[in-house]
Amino acid sequence: MGTHYRGSRHEINALNAYIKLMRAANSITGRLAKGLKPTNLTMTQFSILETLYHLGPMNQRTLGAKVLKSSGNITLVVDNLEKSGLVRRVRSRSDRRFITVSLTKKGKETISEIFPDYLFLIVNEMEIIDDNELKTLENLCKILGLHKREDDKLILEKSY
Amino acid sequence: MGTHYRGSRHEINALNAYIKLMRAANSITGRLAKGLKPTNLTMTQFSILETLYHLGPMNQRTLGAKVLKSSGNITLVVDNLEKSGLVRRVRSRSDRRFITVSLTKKGKETISEIFPDYLFLIVNEMEIIDDNELKTLENLCKILGLHKREDDKLILEKSY
DNA sequence: AGCTAATAGTTTAATATAGAATAGCTTAAA
DNA sequence: TTTAAGCTATTCTATATTAAACTATTAGCT
């Protein structure tokens, strides 16, 4: 098996924390995705609908920054949402480079119906640790998330 | 924008912690993936090489459980690793359903060269919080990760 | 022995994803 | 005004990802 890692106490701690962090994120994401399945929406589709729902219409570039996805990816996912009749694209007349994506009536109805259930799932996942611990976790993750990167906002961020 | 969320203090805390947790995980994963880029390996390819390197040859089913990916996915990624000459497939003679995946000489050399650098990146990401905090984070994430799920091991897990 | 269950892996279809190349549009500079 | 530079979105390529259908193989039961 070759060279196993022999680091300082601090390095080992860092590594273990990393592993548990990733496991928690993967694990929760997996369960939430499963909860989303009956809706026939993928995670990214949901994120986009949710962002438009809470922050209003915006162009694809901004949308990509919000949901942390590449512009090419946004094009595809918005394509699919458009095919499903959940969003609409309107090219700006003042600056024809921009395309504003907005929810259709159907899209609005869909997300407004799904969102509360999704919130419930999230709270359900997290509430096994108490308020102090939630605050602690939030603060530690905030530090780690910002490390060498102050750009790109996050999804649900401004909505509450 | 319609109904914003109005929940209890506890629910709000849960939600905020969730958002920060996901942001941290995404953010770190993104930076690590970028660090991996010069090697021309994807995250999943790296995970598979790393698992084989530290835990030894194993069949695809087990491999999938370790890296938390579907069996169809494993087939594809192992295909690509095989094309690159990094892993080898051998069908078991005792039970011809099983295929044992192992590292080639080239695969062993590759992962043993990359792995220390990758470890360094991880430690570098995490070490901005101190030992106590790392321990706290680890414990909280352990609880969240296990919530309603005791299966599937994790990658680096058994290696140190 | 022969039928049935289960199990490992592959294939397929649909979606996701990043990144690079490209096309169209706008603005600023020459 | 024409050109250059920069920006937005799309396209293309390659890989990832899951779920479901399918194949091959084995194990268990009668």
Coordinates of C-alpha atoms (C1' of nucleotides) in Angstrom, one line a residue:
Chain A
M1 CA 0.0 0.0 0.0
G2 CA 3.0 2.2 0.0
T3 CA 3.5 5.3 2.1
H4 CA 0.7 6.1 4.4
Y5 CA 0.4 9.6 5.6
R6 CA 2.3 10.7 8.7
G7 CA 1.7 14.3 9.4
S8 CA 1.5 16.5 12.4
R9 CA -1.5 16.4 14.8
H10 CA -2.7 19.5 13.1
E11 CA -2.5 18.1 9.6
I12 CA -4.3 14.9 10.7
N13 CA -7.1 17.0 12.2
A14 CA -7.4 19.1 9.1
L15 CA -7.6 15.9 7.0
N16 CA -10.2 14.3 9.2
A17 CA -12.3 17.4 9.3
Y18 CA -12.2 17.6 5.5
I19 CA -13.3 14.1 5.1
K20 CA -16.2 14.5 7.5
L21 CA -17.2 17.8 5.9
M22 CA -17.4 16.3 2.4
R23 CA -19.2 13.2 3.6
A24 CA -21.8 15.4 5.4
A25 CA -22.3 17.6 2.3
N26 CA -22.5 14.6 -0.1
S27 CA -24.8 12.7 2.2
I28 CA -27.2 15.6 2.7
T29 CA -27.2 16.5 -0.9
G30 CA -28.0 13.0 -1.9
R31 CA -30.9 12.8 0.4
L32 CA -32.3 16.1 -0.7
A33 CA -31.9 15.1 -4.3
K34 CA -33.9 12.0 -3.6
G35 CA -36.6 14.2 -2.0
L36 CA -36.7 16.3 -5.1
K37 CA -37.1 13.3 -7.4
P38 CA -40.8 13.1 -7.4
T39 CA -40.9 16.6 -8.9
N40 CA -38.8 15.5 -11.9
L41 CA -36.5 18.5 -11.3
T42 CA -32.8 18.1 -11.0
M43 CA -30.9 20.0 -8.3
T44 CA -29.6 22.6 -10.7
Q45 CA -33.0 23.1 -12.2
F46 CA -34.4 23.6 -8.8
S47 CA -31.7 26.0 -7.8
I48 CA -32.3 28.1 -10.8
L49 CA -36.1 28.2 -10.3
E50 CA -35.5 29.0 -6.6
T51 CA -33.1 31.8 -7.4
L52 CA -35.5 33.4 -10.0
Y53 CA -38.3 33.0 -7.5
H54 CA -36.6 34.7 -4.7
L55 CA -34.4 37.2 -6.5
G56 CA -36.5 37.9 -9.6
P57 CA -35.6 37.8 -13.3
M58 CA -31.9 38.0 -14.2
N59 CA -29.5 37.4 -17.1
Q60 CA -27.8 34.0 -17.5
R61 CA -24.4 35.3 -16.4
T62 CA -25.7 36.4 -13.1
L63 CA -27.7 33.3 -12.7
G64 CA -24.6 31.2 -13.3
A65 CA -22.7 33.2 -10.6
K66 CA -25.6 32.6 -8.1
V67 CA -25.8 28.9 -8.6
L68 CA -22.0 28.4 -9.1
K69 CA -22.2 26.9 -12.6
S70 CA -20.5 27.6 -15.9
S71 CA -22.2 29.7 -18.5
G72 CA -22.3 26.8 -21.0
N73 CA -24.1 24.8 -18.3
I74 CA -26.6 27.5 -17.7
T75 CA -27.4 27.6 -21.3
L76 CA -28.3 23.9 -21.3
V77 CA -30.2 23.9 -18.1
V78 CA -32.2 27.0 -19.0
D79 CA -32.9 25.3 -22.4
N80 CA -34.4 22.3 -20.6
L81 CA -36.4 24.5 -18.2
E82 CA -37.7 26.4 -21.2
K83 CA -38.8 23.2 -22.9
S84 CA -40.7 22.3 -19.8
G85 CA -42.4 25.7 -19.9
L86 CA -41.1 26.8 -16.5
V87 CA -38.9 29.7 -17.6
R88 CA -38.9 32.2 -20.4
R89 CA -36.0 34.0 -22.2
V90 CA -36.2 37.6 -23.3
R91 CA -33.4 39.2 -25.1
S92 CA -32.8 42.7 -23.9
R93 CA -33.6 45.4 -26.5
S94 CA -31.2 48.0 -25.0
D95 CA -28.2 45.6 -25.0
R96 CA -28.8 42.6 -27.2
R97 CA -26.1 40.6 -25.6
F98 CA -28.2 40.1 -22.5
I99 CA -30.9 37.6 -22.1
T100 CA -33.2 37.9 -19.1
V101 CA -34.6 34.7 -17.7
S102 CA -37.8 34.8 -15.8
L103 CA -40.3 32.3 -14.4
T104 CA -43.5 31.6 -16.3
K105 CA -46.8 31.3 -14.5
K106 CA -46.3 27.6 -14.5
G107 CA -42.8 28.0 -13.2
K108 CA -43.9 30.3 -10.4
E109 CA -46.6 27.8 -9.4
T110 CA -44.2 24.9 -9.5
I111 CA -41.5 26.4 -7.4
S112 CA -43.9 28.0 -4.9
E113 CA -45.4 24.6 -4.4
I114 CA -42.2 22.7 -4.0
F115 CA -40.1 25.1 -2.0
P116 CA -41.8 24.8 1.4
D117 CA -41.4 21.0 1.3
Y118 CA -37.8 21.4 0.3
L119 CA -37.2 23.8 3.2
F120 CA -38.7 21.2 5.5
L121 CA -36.3 18.6 4.3
I122 CA -33.4 20.9 4.9
V123 CA -34.5 21.8 8.4
N124 CA -35.1 18.1 9.0
E125 CA -31.6 17.3 8.0
M126 CA -30.0 20.0 10.2
E127 CA -32.1 20.1 13.3
I128 CA -30.4 17.0 14.8
I129 CA -27.8 19.4 16.2
D130 CA -28.8 22.2 18.5
D131 CA -28.9 26.0 18.0
N132 CA -25.4 26.6 19.4
E133 CA -23.9 23.9 17.3
L134 CA -25.7 25.2 14.2
K135 CA -24.2 28.6 14.9
T136 CA -20.8 27.2 15.4
L137 CA -21.0 25.1 12.2
E138 CA -22.2 28.1 10.3
N139 CA -19.3 30.2 11.4
L140 CA -16.7 27.6 10.7
C141 CA -18.1 26.9 7.3
K142 CA -18.3 30.5 6.5
I143 CA -14.5 30.8 7.1
L144 CA -13.7 27.8 5.1
G145 CA -16.0 28.8 2.2
L146 CA -14.4 32.2 1.9
H147 CA -10.9 31.1 2.0
K148 CA -9.1 32.8 -0.9
R149 CA -12.3 33.5 -2.6
E150 CA -14.7 36.4 -2.0
D151 CA -16.6 36.3 -5.2
D152 CA -19.7 34.3 -6.1
K153 CA -22.7 34.7 -3.9
L154 CA -24.9 31.8 -2.9
I155 CA -28.3 30.6 -3.8
L156 CA -30.7 30.9 -0.9
E157 CA -28.5 33.6 0.5
K158 CA -30.5 36.8 0.3
S159 CA -33.9 35.3 0.6
Y160 CA -34.5 35.2 4.3
Chain B
M1 CA -41.3 37.8 -4.7
G2 CA -44.1 36.1 -2.9
T3 CA -43.8 34.3 0.4
H4 CA -40.5 34.6 2.1
Y5 CA -39.7 32.2 4.8
R6 CA -40.8 32.9 8.3
G7 CA -39.7 30.2 10.6
S8 CA -38.7 29.7 14.1
R9 CA -35.2 30.8 15.3
H10 CA -34.2 27.2 15.2
E11 CA -35.4 26.7 11.6
I12 CA -33.6 29.9 10.5
N13 CA -30.4 28.7 12.1
A14 CA -30.7 25.3 10.5
L15 CA -31.2 26.9 7.1
N16 CA -28.3 29.3 7.5
A17 CA -26.0 26.5 8.6
Y18 CA -27.1 24.4 5.6
I19 CA -26.3 27.2 3.2
K20 CA -22.8 27.8 4.7
L21 CA -22.1 24.1 4.8
M22 CA -22.9 23.7 1.1
R23 CA -21.0 26.8 0.2
A24 CA -17.9 25.6 2.0
A25 CA -18.0 22.2 0.5
N26 CA -18.6 23.5 -3.0
S27 CA -16.0 26.1 -2.7
I28 CA -13.3 23.8 -1.4
T29 CA -14.2 21.1 -3.9
G30 CA -13.9 23.7 -6.7
R31 CA -10.5 24.8 -5.6
L32 CA -9.2 21.3 -5.1
A33 CA -10.5 20.3 -8.6
K34 CA -8.6 23.3 -10.0
G35 CA -5.5 22.1 -8.2
L36 CA -6.0 18.7 -9.8
K37 CA -6.4 20.0 -13.3
P38 CA -2.7 20.0 -14.3
T39 CA -2.8 16.3 -13.8
N40 CA -5.6 15.8 -16.3
L41 CA -7.4 13.7 -13.8
T42 CA -11.0 14.3 -12.8
M43 CA -12.1 14.2 -9.2
T44 CA -13.7 10.8 -9.5
Q45 CA -10.7 9.4 -11.4
F46 CA -8.5 10.7 -8.6
S47 CA -10.8 9.2 -5.9
I48 CA -10.7 5.8 -7.6
L49 CA -6.9 5.8 -8.0
E50 CA -6.5 6.9 -4.4
T51 CA -8.8 4.3 -3.1
L52 CA -7.0 1.5 -5.0
Y53 CA -3.7 2.9 -3.8
H54 CA -4.6 2.9 -0.2
L55 CA -7.0 0.0 0.1
G56 CA -5.7 -2.3 -2.7
P57 CA -7.4 -4.0 -5.6
M58 CA -11.2 -4.5 -5.3
N59 CA -14.2 -5.2 -7.5
Q60 CA -16.2 -2.4 -9.1
R61 CA -19.2 -2.8 -6.8
T62 CA -17.0 -2.2 -3.7
L63 CA -15.2 0.6 -5.5
G64 CA -18.5 2.3 -6.2
A65 CA -19.5 2.1 -2.5
K66 CA -16.2 3.6 -1.5
V67 CA -16.4 6.6 -3.7
L68 CA -20.2 6.9 -3.5
K69 CA -20.9 6.5 -7.2
S70 CA -23.4 4.3 -9.2
S71 CA -22.2 1.1 -10.8
G72 CA -22.8 2.5 -14.2
N73 CA -20.7 5.4 -13.5
I74 CA -17.9 3.2 -12.2
T75 CA -17.9 1.3 -15.4
L76 CA -17.4 4.4 -17.4
V77 CA -14.7 6.0 -15.2
V78 CA -12.8 2.7 -15.0
D79 CA -13.1 2.5 -18.8
N80 CA -11.4 5.8 -19.1
L81 CA -8.7 5.0 -16.5
E82 CA -8.1 1.8 -18.3
K83 CA -7.7 3.6 -21.7
S84 CA -5.1 5.9 -20.0
G85 CA -3.3 2.8 -18.8
L86 CA -3.7 3.6 -15.1
V87 CA -5.7 0.6 -14.0
R88 CA -6.3 -2.9 -15.1
R89 CA -9.4 -5.1 -15.0
V90 CA -9.2 -8.9 -14.2
R91 CA -12.3 -11.1 -14.2
S92 CA -12.3 -13.4 -11.3
R93 CA -12.0 -17.1 -12.2
S94 CA -13.8 -18.4 -9.2
D95 CA -16.8 -16.1 -9.7
R96 CA -16.9 -14.8 -13.2
R97 CA -19.4 -12.0 -12.2
F98 CA -16.7 -10.2 -10.4
I99 CA -14.0 -7.9 -11.9
T100 CA -11.1 -6.9 -9.8
V101 CA -9.7 -3.5 -10.6
S102 CA -6.1 -2.8 -9.7
L103 CA -3.5 -0.1 -10.4
T104 CA -0.9 -0.6 -13.1
K105 CA 2.7 0.3 -12.6
K106 CA 1.9 3.6 -14.3
G107 CA -1.2 4.1 -12.1
K108 CA 0.8 3.5 -9.0
E109 CA 3.5 5.9 -10.0
T110 CA 0.9 8.6 -10.9
I111 CA -1.1 8.5 -7.7
S112 CA 1.9 8.2 -5.5
E113 CA 3.3 11.3 -7.1
I114 CA 0.1 13.3 -7.0
F115 CA -1.3 12.3 -3.7
P116 CA 1.1 14.3 -1.4
D117 CA 0.4 17.5 -3.3
Y118 CA -3.3 16.9 -3.0
L119 CA -3.0 16.3 0.7
F120 CA -1.1 19.6 1.0
L121 CA -4.0 21.4 -0.8
I122 CA -6.5 19.9 1.6
V123 CA -4.5 20.8 4.7
N124 CA -4.0 24.2 3.2
E125 CA -7.7 24.7 2.8
M126 CA -8.6 23.5 6.3
E127 CA -5.8 24.9 8.5
I128 CA -7.2 28.4 8.6
I129 CA -9.2 27.2 11.6
D130 CA -7.5 25.9 14.7
D131 CA -7.3 22.4 16.1
N132 CA -10.2 22.8 18.5
E133 CA -12.4 24.1 15.7
L134 CA -11.3 21.3 13.4
K135 CA -12.4 18.8 16.0
T136 CA -15.7 20.6 16.5
L137 CA -16.3 20.7 12.8
E138 CA -15.4 17.1 12.4
N139 CA -17.8 16.0 15.1
L140 CA -20.7 18.1 13.9
C141 CA -20.3 16.9 10.3
K142 CA -20.0 13.4 11.5
I143 CA -23.5 13.7 13.1
L144 CA -25.0 15.3 10.0
G145 CA -23.4 12.9 7.6
L146 CA -24.8 9.8 9.4
H147 CA -28.3 11.1 9.8
K148 CA -30.5 8.3 8.7
R149 CA -27.7 6.6 6.8
E150 CA -25.1 4.3 8.2
D151 CA -23.9 2.7 5.0
D152 CA -21.3 3.8 2.5
K153 CA -17.8 4.3 3.8
L154 CA -15.6 7.2 2.7
I155 CA -12.6 7.5 0.5
L156 CA -9.5 8.5 2.5
E157 CA -11.2 7.1 5.5
K158 CA -9.2 4.0 6.4
S159 CA -5.9 5.3 5.1
Y160 CA -4.3 7.0 8.1
Chain C
dA1 C1' -30.9 -31.4 -12.0
dG2 C1' -33.6 -27.5 -12.8
dC3 C1' -35.9 -23.4 -11.7
dT4 C1' -35.7 -19.0 -9.3
dA5 C1' -33.4 -15.2 -6.6
dA6 C1' -29.9 -12.4 -6.4
dT7 C1' -25.8 -10.2 -7.8
dA8 C1' -22.0 -7.9 -10.9
dG9 C1' -21.3 -5.5 -14.6
dT10 C1' -22.7 -3.1 -19.0
dT11 C1' -25.6 -0.3 -21.9
dT12 C1' -28.7 3.4 -22.8
dA13 C1' -31.0 7.8 -22.3
dA14 C1' -31.3 12.0 -20.3
dT15 C1' -29.0 15.5 -17.8
dA16 C1' -25.1 17.8 -15.9
dT17 C1' -20.5 20.0 -16.0
dA18 C1' -16.3 22.5 -17.3
dG19 C1' -13.7 24.6 -20.6
dA20 C1' -12.4 26.2 -25.0
dA21 C1' -13.7 28.1 -29.3
dT22 C1' -17.0 31.0 -31.6
dA23 C1' -20.5 34.6 -32.8
dG24 C1' -22.8 38.7 -31.9
dC25 C1' -23.1 43.1 -29.5
dT26 C1' -21.3 47.3 -27.2
dT27 C1' -18.0 50.6 -25.8
dA28 C1' -13.9 53.0 -25.8
dA29 C1' -9.9 54.4 -28.2
dA30 C1' -7.3 55.7 -32.2
Chain D
dT1 C1' -15.6 55.9 -38.0
dT2 C1' -13.2 52.1 -37.9
dT3 C1' -10.8 49.2 -34.9
dA4 C1' -9.8 46.9 -30.7
dA5 C1' -11.2 45.2 -26.5
dG6 C1' -14.5 43.3 -23.6
dC7 C1' -18.7 41.1 -22.6
dT8 C1' -22.9 37.6 -23.2
dA9 C1' -24.5 33.7 -24.9
dT10 C1' -24.1 29.5 -27.7
dT11 C1' -21.8 25.5 -29.5
dC12 C1' -18.7 21.8 -29.2
dT13 C1' -16.0 18.2 -26.9
dA14 C1' -15.1 15.3 -23.3
dT15 C1' -16.3 13.5 -19.0
dA16 C1' -19.5 12.6 -15.3
dT17 C1' -23.9 11.0 -13.3
dT18 C1' -28.1 8.4 -12.3
dA19 C1' -31.7 5.3 -13.2
dA20 C1' -33.5 1.7 -15.6
dA21 C1' -33.2 -2.1 -18.7
dC22 C1' -30.4 -5.9 -19.9
dT23 C1' -26.8 -9.8 -19.8
dA24 C1' -24.1 -13.1 -17.6
dT25 C1' -23.3 -15.7 -13.7
dT26 C1' -23.9 -17.8 -9.4
dA27 C1' -26.4 -19.6 -5.3
dG28 C1' -30.4 -21.4 -3.1
dC29 C1' -34.3 -24.2 -3.1
dT30 C1' -37.2 -28.0 -4.4

